mmCIF file of C-alpha atoms and ligand atoms in Angstrom:
data_model
loop_
_atom_site.group_PDB
_atom_site.id
_atom_site.type_symbol
_atom_site.label_atom_id
_atom_site.label_comp_id
_atom_site.label_asym_id
_atom_site.label_seq_id
_atom_site.Cartn_x
_atom_site.Cartn_y
_atom_site.Cartn_z
ATOM 1 C CA UNK A 1 -9.291 -8.530 7.536
ATOM 2 C CA UNK A 2 -10.249 -5.642 9.801
ATOM 3 C CA UNK A 3 -8.695 -2.235 10.221
ATOM 4 C CA UNK A 4 -4.947 -2.305 10.816
ATOM 5 C CA UNK A 5 -1.770 -0.247 10.813
ATOM 6 C CA UNK A 6 0.834 -1.192 8.177
ATOM 7 C CA UNK A 7 4.408 -0.126 8.940
ATOM 8 C CA UNK A 8 6.389 0.940 5.833
ATOM 9 C CA UNK A 9 9.802 -0.767 6.037
ATOM 10 C CA UNK A 10 11.599 1.895 4.017
ATOM 11 C CA UNK A 11 15.092 0.624 4.769
ATOM 12 C CA UNK A 12 17.983 -0.070 2.405
ATOM 13 C CA UNK A 13 19.173 -3.401 3.839
ATOM 14 C CA UNK A 14 18.064 -6.549 5.635
ATOM 15 C CA UNK A 15 20.364 -5.681 8.520
ATOM 16 C CA UNK A 16 18.537 -2.397 9.156
ATOM 17 C CA UNK A 17 15.144 -4.065 8.849
ATOM 18 C CA UNK A 18 15.901 -6.806 11.333
ATOM 19 C CA UNK A 19 17.410 -4.325 13.820
ATOM 20 C CA UNK A 20 14.134 -2.400 13.536
ATOM 21 C CA UNK A 21 11.829 -5.431 13.797
ATOM 22 C CA UNK A 22 13.757 -6.688 16.831
ATOM 23 C CA UNK A 23 12.350 -3.679 18.667
ATOM 24 C CA UNK A 24 8.819 -5.169 18.517
ATOM 25 C CA UNK A 25 8.886 -7.955 21.090
ATOM 26 C CA UNK A 26 5.121 -8.201 21.542
ATOM 27 C CA UNK A 27 2.722 -7.646 18.668
ATOM 28 C CA UNK A 28 4.155 -8.307 15.168
ATOM 29 C CA UNK A 29 3.163 -5.376 12.952
ATOM 30 C CA UNK A 30 1.706 -5.790 9.456
ATOM 31 C CA UNK A 31 4.557 -4.420 7.289
ATOM 32 C CA UNK A 32 5.030 -2.962 3.816
ATOM 33 C CA UNK A 33 8.049 -3.949 1.716
ATOM 34 C CA UNK A 34 8.745 -1.539 -1.129
ATOM 35 C CA UNK A 35 10.960 -1.474 -4.176
ATOM 36 C CA UNK A 36 14.112 -0.282 -2.422
ATOM 37 C CA UNK A 37 14.293 -3.170 0.026
ATOM 38 C CA UNK A 38 13.006 -5.771 -2.442
ATOM 39 C CA UNK A 39 15.504 -4.812 -5.136
ATOM 40 C CA UNK A 40 18.345 -4.631 -2.612
ATOM 41 C CA UNK A 41 17.712 -7.967 -0.916
ATOM 42 C CA UNK A 42 15.574 -9.995 -3.325
ATOM 43 C CA UNK A 43 12.626 -12.288 -2.571
ATOM 44 C CA UNK A 44 14.519 -13.840 0.350
ATOM 45 C CA UNK A 45 13.763 -10.762 2.452
ATOM 46 C CA UNK A 46 10.043 -11.440 1.998
ATOM 47 C CA UNK A 47 10.439 -15.064 3.132
ATOM 48 C CA UNK A 48 12.512 -14.036 6.143
ATOM 49 C CA UNK A 49 10.055 -11.397 7.322
ATOM 50 C CA UNK A 50 7.134 -13.792 6.769
ATOM 51 C CA UNK A 51 8.973 -16.451 8.796
ATOM 52 C CA UNK A 52 9.109 -13.977 11.690
ATOM 53 C CA UNK A 53 5.316 -13.928 11.687
ATOM 54 C CA UNK A 54 4.531 -10.619 9.999
ATOM 55 C CA UNK A 55 1.786 -10.037 7.465
ATOM 56 C CA UNK A 56 3.195 -8.373 4.354
ATOM 57 C CA UNK A 57 2.028 -5.787 1.831
ATOM 58 C CA UNK A 58 4.453 -6.108 -1.094
ATOM 59 C CA UNK A 59 4.409 -2.670 -2.729
ATOM 60 C CA UNK A 60 5.996 -3.237 -6.148
ATOM 61 C CA UNK A 61 3.370 -1.443 -8.285
ATOM 62 C CA UNK A 62 3.446 -3.724 -11.325
ATOM 63 C CA UNK A 63 2.660 -2.272 -14.757
ATOM 64 C CA UNK A 64 3.403 -4.251 -17.943
ATOM 65 C CA UNK A 65 1.586 -6.280 -20.593
ATOM 66 C CA UNK A 66 -1.031 -8.673 -19.151
ATOM 67 C CA UNK A 67 0.934 -11.879 -19.763
ATOM 68 C CA UNK A 68 4.064 -10.553 -18.050
ATOM 69 C CA UNK A 69 2.108 -9.248 -15.069
ATOM 70 C CA UNK A 70 0.207 -12.540 -14.750
ATOM 71 C CA UNK A 71 3.458 -14.525 -14.548
ATOM 72 C CA UNK A 72 5.112 -12.067 -12.181
ATOM 73 C CA UNK A 73 2.052 -12.128 -9.915
ATOM 74 C CA UNK A 74 2.189 -15.924 -9.773
ATOM 75 C CA UNK A 75 5.742 -15.641 -8.431
ATOM 76 C CA UNK A 76 4.709 -13.041 -5.830
ATOM 77 C CA UNK A 77 1.737 -15.172 -4.779
ATOM 78 C CA UNK A 78 4.064 -18.096 -4.090
ATOM 79 C CA UNK A 79 5.933 -15.842 -1.627
ATOM 80 C CA UNK A 80 2.789 -15.983 0.514
ATOM 81 C CA UNK A 81 2.338 -12.224 0.850
ATOM 82 C CA UNK A 82 -0.964 -10.771 2.038
ATOM 83 C CA UNK A 83 -1.388 -7.712 -0.216
ATOM 84 C CA UNK A 84 0.224 -6.808 -3.565
ATOM 85 C CA UNK A 85 -0.416 -3.907 -5.918
ATOM 86 C CA UNK A 86 -0.271 -2.661 -9.494
ATOM 87 C CA UNK A 87 -0.954 0.478 -11.520
ATOM 88 C CA UNK A 88 -4.584 0.747 -12.642
ATOM 89 C CA UNK A 89 -3.169 2.550 -15.703
ATOM 90 C CA UNK A 90 -2.286 -0.943 -16.998
ATOM 91 C CA UNK A 91 -6.031 -1.191 -17.789
ATOM 92 C CA UNK A 92 -8.655 -3.875 -17.190
ATOM 93 C CA UNK A 93 -6.952 -6.656 -19.165
ATOM 94 C CA UNK A 94 -3.782 -6.291 -17.099
ATOM 95 C CA UNK A 95 -5.676 -6.201 -13.812
ATOM 96 C CA UNK A 96 -7.668 -9.332 -14.686
ATOM 97 C CA UNK A 97 -4.488 -11.129 -15.762
ATOM 98 C CA UNK A 98 -2.899 -10.119 -12.463
ATOM 99 C CA UNK A 99 -5.778 -11.694 -10.535
ATOM 100 C CA UNK A 100 -5.431 -14.910 -12.529
ATOM 101 C CA UNK A 101 -1.703 -15.053 -11.850
ATOM 102 C CA UNK A 102 -2.196 -14.412 -8.147
ATOM 103 C CA UNK A 103 -4.802 -17.126 -7.629
ATOM 104 C CA UNK A 104 -3.192 -20.249 -6.153
ATOM 105 C CA UNK A 105 -4.231 -23.789 -7.128
ATOM 106 C CA UNK A 106 -6.355 -23.985 -3.953
ATOM 107 C CA UNK A 107 -8.293 -20.839 -4.979
ATOM 108 C CA UNK A 108 -6.749 -18.521 -2.354
ATOM 109 C CA UNK A 109 -4.816 -15.399 -3.296
ATOM 110 C CA UNK A 110 -3.265 -12.280 -1.763
ATOM 111 C CA UNK A 111 -5.432 -9.158 -1.808
ATOM 112 C CA UNK A 112 -4.779 -7.058 -4.914
ATOM 113 C CA UNK A 113 -5.023 -3.281 -4.767
ATOM 114 C CA UNK A 114 -4.419 -0.568 -7.358
ATOM 115 C CA UNK A 115 -2.487 2.657 -7.475
ATOM 116 C CA UNK A 116 -4.668 5.204 -9.311
ATOM 117 C CA UNK A 117 -2.696 8.352 -10.121
ATOM 118 C CA UNK A 118 0.496 8.679 -8.093
ATOM 119 C CA UNK A 119 0.275 11.476 -5.549
ATOM 120 C CA UNK A 120 3.376 12.953 -7.186
ATOM 121 C CA UNK A 121 1.299 13.517 -10.352
ATOM 122 C CA UNK A 122 -0.689 16.757 -10.386
ATOM 123 C CA UNK A 123 -3.253 18.160 -12.801
ATOM 124 C CA UNK A 124 -0.609 20.004 -14.799
ATOM 125 C CA UNK A 125 1.762 17.051 -15.281
ATOM 126 C CA UNK A 126 -1.155 14.717 -16.036
ATOM 127 C CA UNK A 127 -2.386 17.030 -18.802
ATOM 128 C CA UNK A 128 1.051 17.860 -20.173
ATOM 129 C CA UNK A 129 2.669 14.419 -20.046
ATOM 130 C CA UNK A 130 -0.241 11.984 -20.159
ATOM 131 C CA UNK A 131 -2.683 14.029 -22.246
ATOM 132 C CA UNK A 132 -5.430 13.385 -19.683
ATOM 133 C CA UNK A 133 -7.596 16.472 -19.389
ATOM 134 C CA UNK A 134 -10.322 15.470 -16.891
ATOM 135 C CA UNK A 135 -10.066 16.830 -13.325
ATOM 136 C CA UNK A 136 -7.579 14.643 -11.421
ATOM 137 C CA UNK A 137 -10.032 13.669 -8.665
ATOM 138 C CA UNK A 138 -12.425 12.351 -11.324
ATOM 139 C CA UNK A 139 -9.573 10.447 -12.947
ATOM 140 C CA UNK A 140 -8.646 8.891 -9.590
ATOM 141 C CA UNK A 141 -12.255 7.874 -8.936
ATOM 142 C CA UNK A 142 -12.643 6.442 -12.446
ATOM 143 C CA UNK A 143 -9.495 4.348 -12.015
ATOM 144 C CA UNK A 144 -10.827 3.099 -8.661
ATOM 145 C CA UNK A 145 -14.130 2.058 -10.258
ATOM 146 C CA UNK A 146 -12.311 0.363 -13.139
ATOM 147 C CA UNK A 147 -10.186 -1.545 -10.630
ATOM 148 C CA UNK A 148 -13.291 -2.666 -8.759
ATOM 149 C CA UNK A 149 -14.990 -3.775 -11.971
ATOM 150 C CA UNK A 150 -11.871 -5.774 -12.873
ATOM 151 C CA UNK A 151 -12.275 -7.629 -9.574
ATOM 152 C CA UNK A 152 -9.603 -5.953 -7.456
ATOM 153 C CA UNK A 153 -9.956 -5.575 -3.706
ATOM 154 C CA UNK A 154 -9.157 -1.893 -3.242
ATOM 155 C CA UNK A 155 -6.922 1.074 -3.921
ATOM 156 C CA UNK A 156 -4.107 3.044 -2.374
ATOM 157 C CA UNK A 157 -5.400 6.575 -1.736
ATOM 158 C CA UNK A 158 -5.336 9.469 0.692
ATOM 159 C CA UNK A 159 -7.473 9.117 3.840
ATOM 160 C CA UNK A 160 -9.133 12.297 2.533
ATOM 161 C CA UNK A 161 -10.383 10.283 -0.480
ATOM 162 C CA UNK A 162 -11.451 7.168 1.442
ATOM 163 C CA UNK A 163 -15.075 8.275 1.831
ATOM 164 C CA UNK A 164 -15.477 9.070 -1.863
ATOM 165 C CA UNK A 165 -13.891 5.753 -2.864
ATOM 166 C CA UNK A 166 -16.246 3.851 -0.567
ATOM 167 C CA UNK A 167 -19.233 5.782 -1.914
ATOM 168 C CA UNK A 168 -18.256 5.011 -5.522
ATOM 169 C CA UNK A 169 -16.985 1.441 -5.106
ATOM 170 C CA UNK A 170 -18.742 0.075 -2.029
ATOM 171 C CA UNK A 171 -17.819 -0.076 1.637
ATOM 172 C CA UNK A 172 -16.001 -3.407 1.309
ATOM 173 C CA UNK A 173 -13.629 -2.023 -1.356
ATOM 174 C CA UNK A 174 -10.442 -1.438 0.619
ATOM 175 C CA UNK A 175 -8.796 1.942 1.077
ATOM 176 C CA UNK A 176 -5.125 1.631 2.004
ATOM 177 C CA UNK A 177 -3.939 5.090 2.963
ATOM 178 C CA UNK A 178 -0.486 6.634 3.440
ATOM 179 C CA UNK A 179 0.057 10.262 4.434
ATOM 180 C CA UNK A 180 -0.508 9.757 8.164
ATOM 181 C CA UNK A 181 1.155 11.892 10.845
ATOM 182 C CA UNK A 182 0.583 12.374 14.565
ATOM 183 C CA UNK A 183 0.289 16.129 13.949
ATOM 184 C CA UNK A 184 0.155 18.493 10.961
ATOM 185 C CA UNK A 185 3.413 20.068 12.149
ATOM 186 C CA UNK A 186 5.328 16.862 11.355
ATOM 187 C CA UNK A 187 4.094 16.487 7.750
ATOM 188 C CA UNK A 188 7.597 16.673 6.187
ATOM 189 C CA UNK A 189 7.366 15.868 2.448
ATOM 190 C CA UNK A 190 3.774 14.594 2.665
ATOM 191 C CA UNK A 191 1.509 17.353 1.354
ATOM 192 C CA UNK A 192 -1.895 16.475 2.801
ATOM 193 C CA UNK A 193 -1.783 14.544 6.051
ATOM 194 C CA UNK A 194 -4.242 13.207 8.589
ATOM 195 C CA UNK A 195 -3.755 11.773 12.060
ATOM 196 C CA UNK A 196 -4.504 8.072 12.675
ATOM 197 C CA UNK A 197 -7.708 9.097 14.492
ATOM 198 C CA UNK A 198 -8.828 11.269 11.551
ATOM 199 C CA UNK A 199 -8.054 8.432 9.106
ATOM 200 C CA UNK A 200 -10.294 6.194 11.190
ATOM 201 C CA UNK A 201 -13.108 8.746 11.119
ATOM 202 C CA UNK A 202 -12.696 9.169 7.352
ATOM 203 C CA UNK A 203 -13.145 5.410 6.871
ATOM 204 C CA UNK A 204 -9.635 4.199 5.905
ATOM 205 C CA UNK A 205 -9.307 0.434 6.128
ATOM 206 C CA UNK A 206 -5.524 0.330 6.513
ATOM 207 C CA UNK A 207 -3.122 3.176 7.246
ATOM 208 C CA UNK A 208 0.443 2.927 5.944
ATOM 209 C CA UNK A 209 2.824 4.640 8.347
ATOM 210 C CA UNK A 210 6.557 5.035 7.746
ATOM 211 C CA UNK A 211 8.694 7.671 9.413
ATOM 212 C CA UNK A 212 6.386 8.486 12.342
ATOM 213 C CA UNK A 213 7.221 4.919 13.474
ATOM 214 C CA UNK A 214 10.564 4.078 11.803
ATOM 215 C CA UNK A 215 12.210 7.343 12.877
ATOM 216 C CA UNK A 216 10.669 7.433 16.363
ATOM 217 C CA UNK A 217 12.907 7.137 19.392
ATOM 218 C CA UNK A 218 10.686 4.297 20.601
ATOM 219 C CA UNK A 219 9.169 2.665 17.464
ATOM 220 C CA UNK A 220 7.123 0.136 19.437
ATOM 221 C CA UNK A 221 5.521 2.945 21.456
ATOM 222 C CA UNK A 222 4.804 4.974 18.300
ATOM 223 C CA UNK A 223 3.277 1.881 16.677
ATOM 224 C CA UNK A 224 1.146 1.197 19.769
ATOM 225 C CA UNK A 225 -0.067 4.819 19.689
ATOM 226 C CA UNK A 226 -1.022 4.456 16.001
ATOM 227 C CA UNK A 227 -2.916 1.233 16.661
ATOM 228 C CA UNK A 228 -4.661 2.755 19.668
ATOM 229 C CA UNK A 229 -5.772 5.832 17.690
ATOM 230 C CA UNK A 230 -6.689 3.992 14.484
ATOM 231 C CA UNK A 231 -8.035 0.624 15.600
ATOM 232 C CA UNK A 232 -9.058 1.554 19.134
HETATM 233 O O1 C5P B 1 7.334 7.837 5.966
HETATM 234 P P1 C5P B 1 5.924 7.941 5.465
HETATM 235 O O2 C5P B 1 4.884 7.715 6.533
HETATM 236 O O3 C5P B 1 5.685 9.209 4.665
HETATM 237 O O4 C5P B 1 5.816 6.714 4.473
HETATM 238 C C1 C5P B 1 4.680 6.476 3.681
HETATM 239 C C2 C5P B 1 4.876 5.261 2.851
HETATM 240 O O5 C5P B 1 3.780 5.167 1.948
HETATM 241 C C3 C5P B 1 6.137 5.268 1.969
HETATM 242 O O6 C5P B 1 6.569 3.910 1.826
HETATM 243 C C4 C5P B 1 5.645 5.835 0.674
HETATM 244 O O7 C5P B 1 6.391 5.393 -0.432
HETATM 245 C C5 C5P B 1 4.232 5.264 0.606
HETATM 246 N N1 C5P B 1 3.294 6.014 -0.222
HETATM 247 C C6 C5P B 1 2.987 7.341 -0.005
HETATM 248 N N2 C5P B 1 2.088 7.997 -0.793
HETATM 249 C C7 C5P B 1 1.507 7.353 -1.806
HETATM 250 C C8 C5P B 1 1.792 6.020 -2.050
HETATM 251 C C9 C5P B 1 2.700 5.379 -1.227
HETATM 252 O O8 C5P B 1 3.514 7.941 0.927
HETATM 253 N N3 C5P B 1 0.603 7.980 -2.529
#
């Protein structure tokens, strides 16, 4: 898969999602389904969006004992999604079990990427609550390398970290990057943002874009602008 824009479907109901997707008559965007929508509507929402021809990143961030994650991943794989994720904090055994669960009888599987440290975790909370005392950027890079060694396909990270991740884990290790805005002035609750063009220059493989598209007056135009800037 080449570079692409993934639209975060951060909506609370199927009705809202379909009203939104109906506004894309031409190209079907790659979309991200997160916990809110999945827990509200169940696996059926994944099947329905897939049936409309969208590629899907199912962002459920699994983290449990290896056997439980393996079985849950087998269920997600049967939904025919394109990317799924987990917390690297589950450690190597969990990540390897996840890969086993995801692999279909014919040998194919969705891409599997890892969350390293959540961007809501900072140095202070990591030290205080998790008793991890290394610098957070080293922790993030170590988790990325552990994920790669376990056989995963990439990580979720900031576009600002994409270069370092590629240097540490190889250029084919995917960087899937949220925190994208058309301008710094529209950052909102995202702390460190880049434009789609900057994310491209920094080497992101996929950008995940929510509100700059979902809250735009013309979502299809905002999506087209993202694709133009990021993919060219
Ligand atoms: O609306 P916005 O463009 O900020 O949406 C970004 C999407 O990426 C949301 O679904 C958010 O949960 C997700 N995300 C993020 N930062 C992370 C991981 C995921 O913004 N570190």
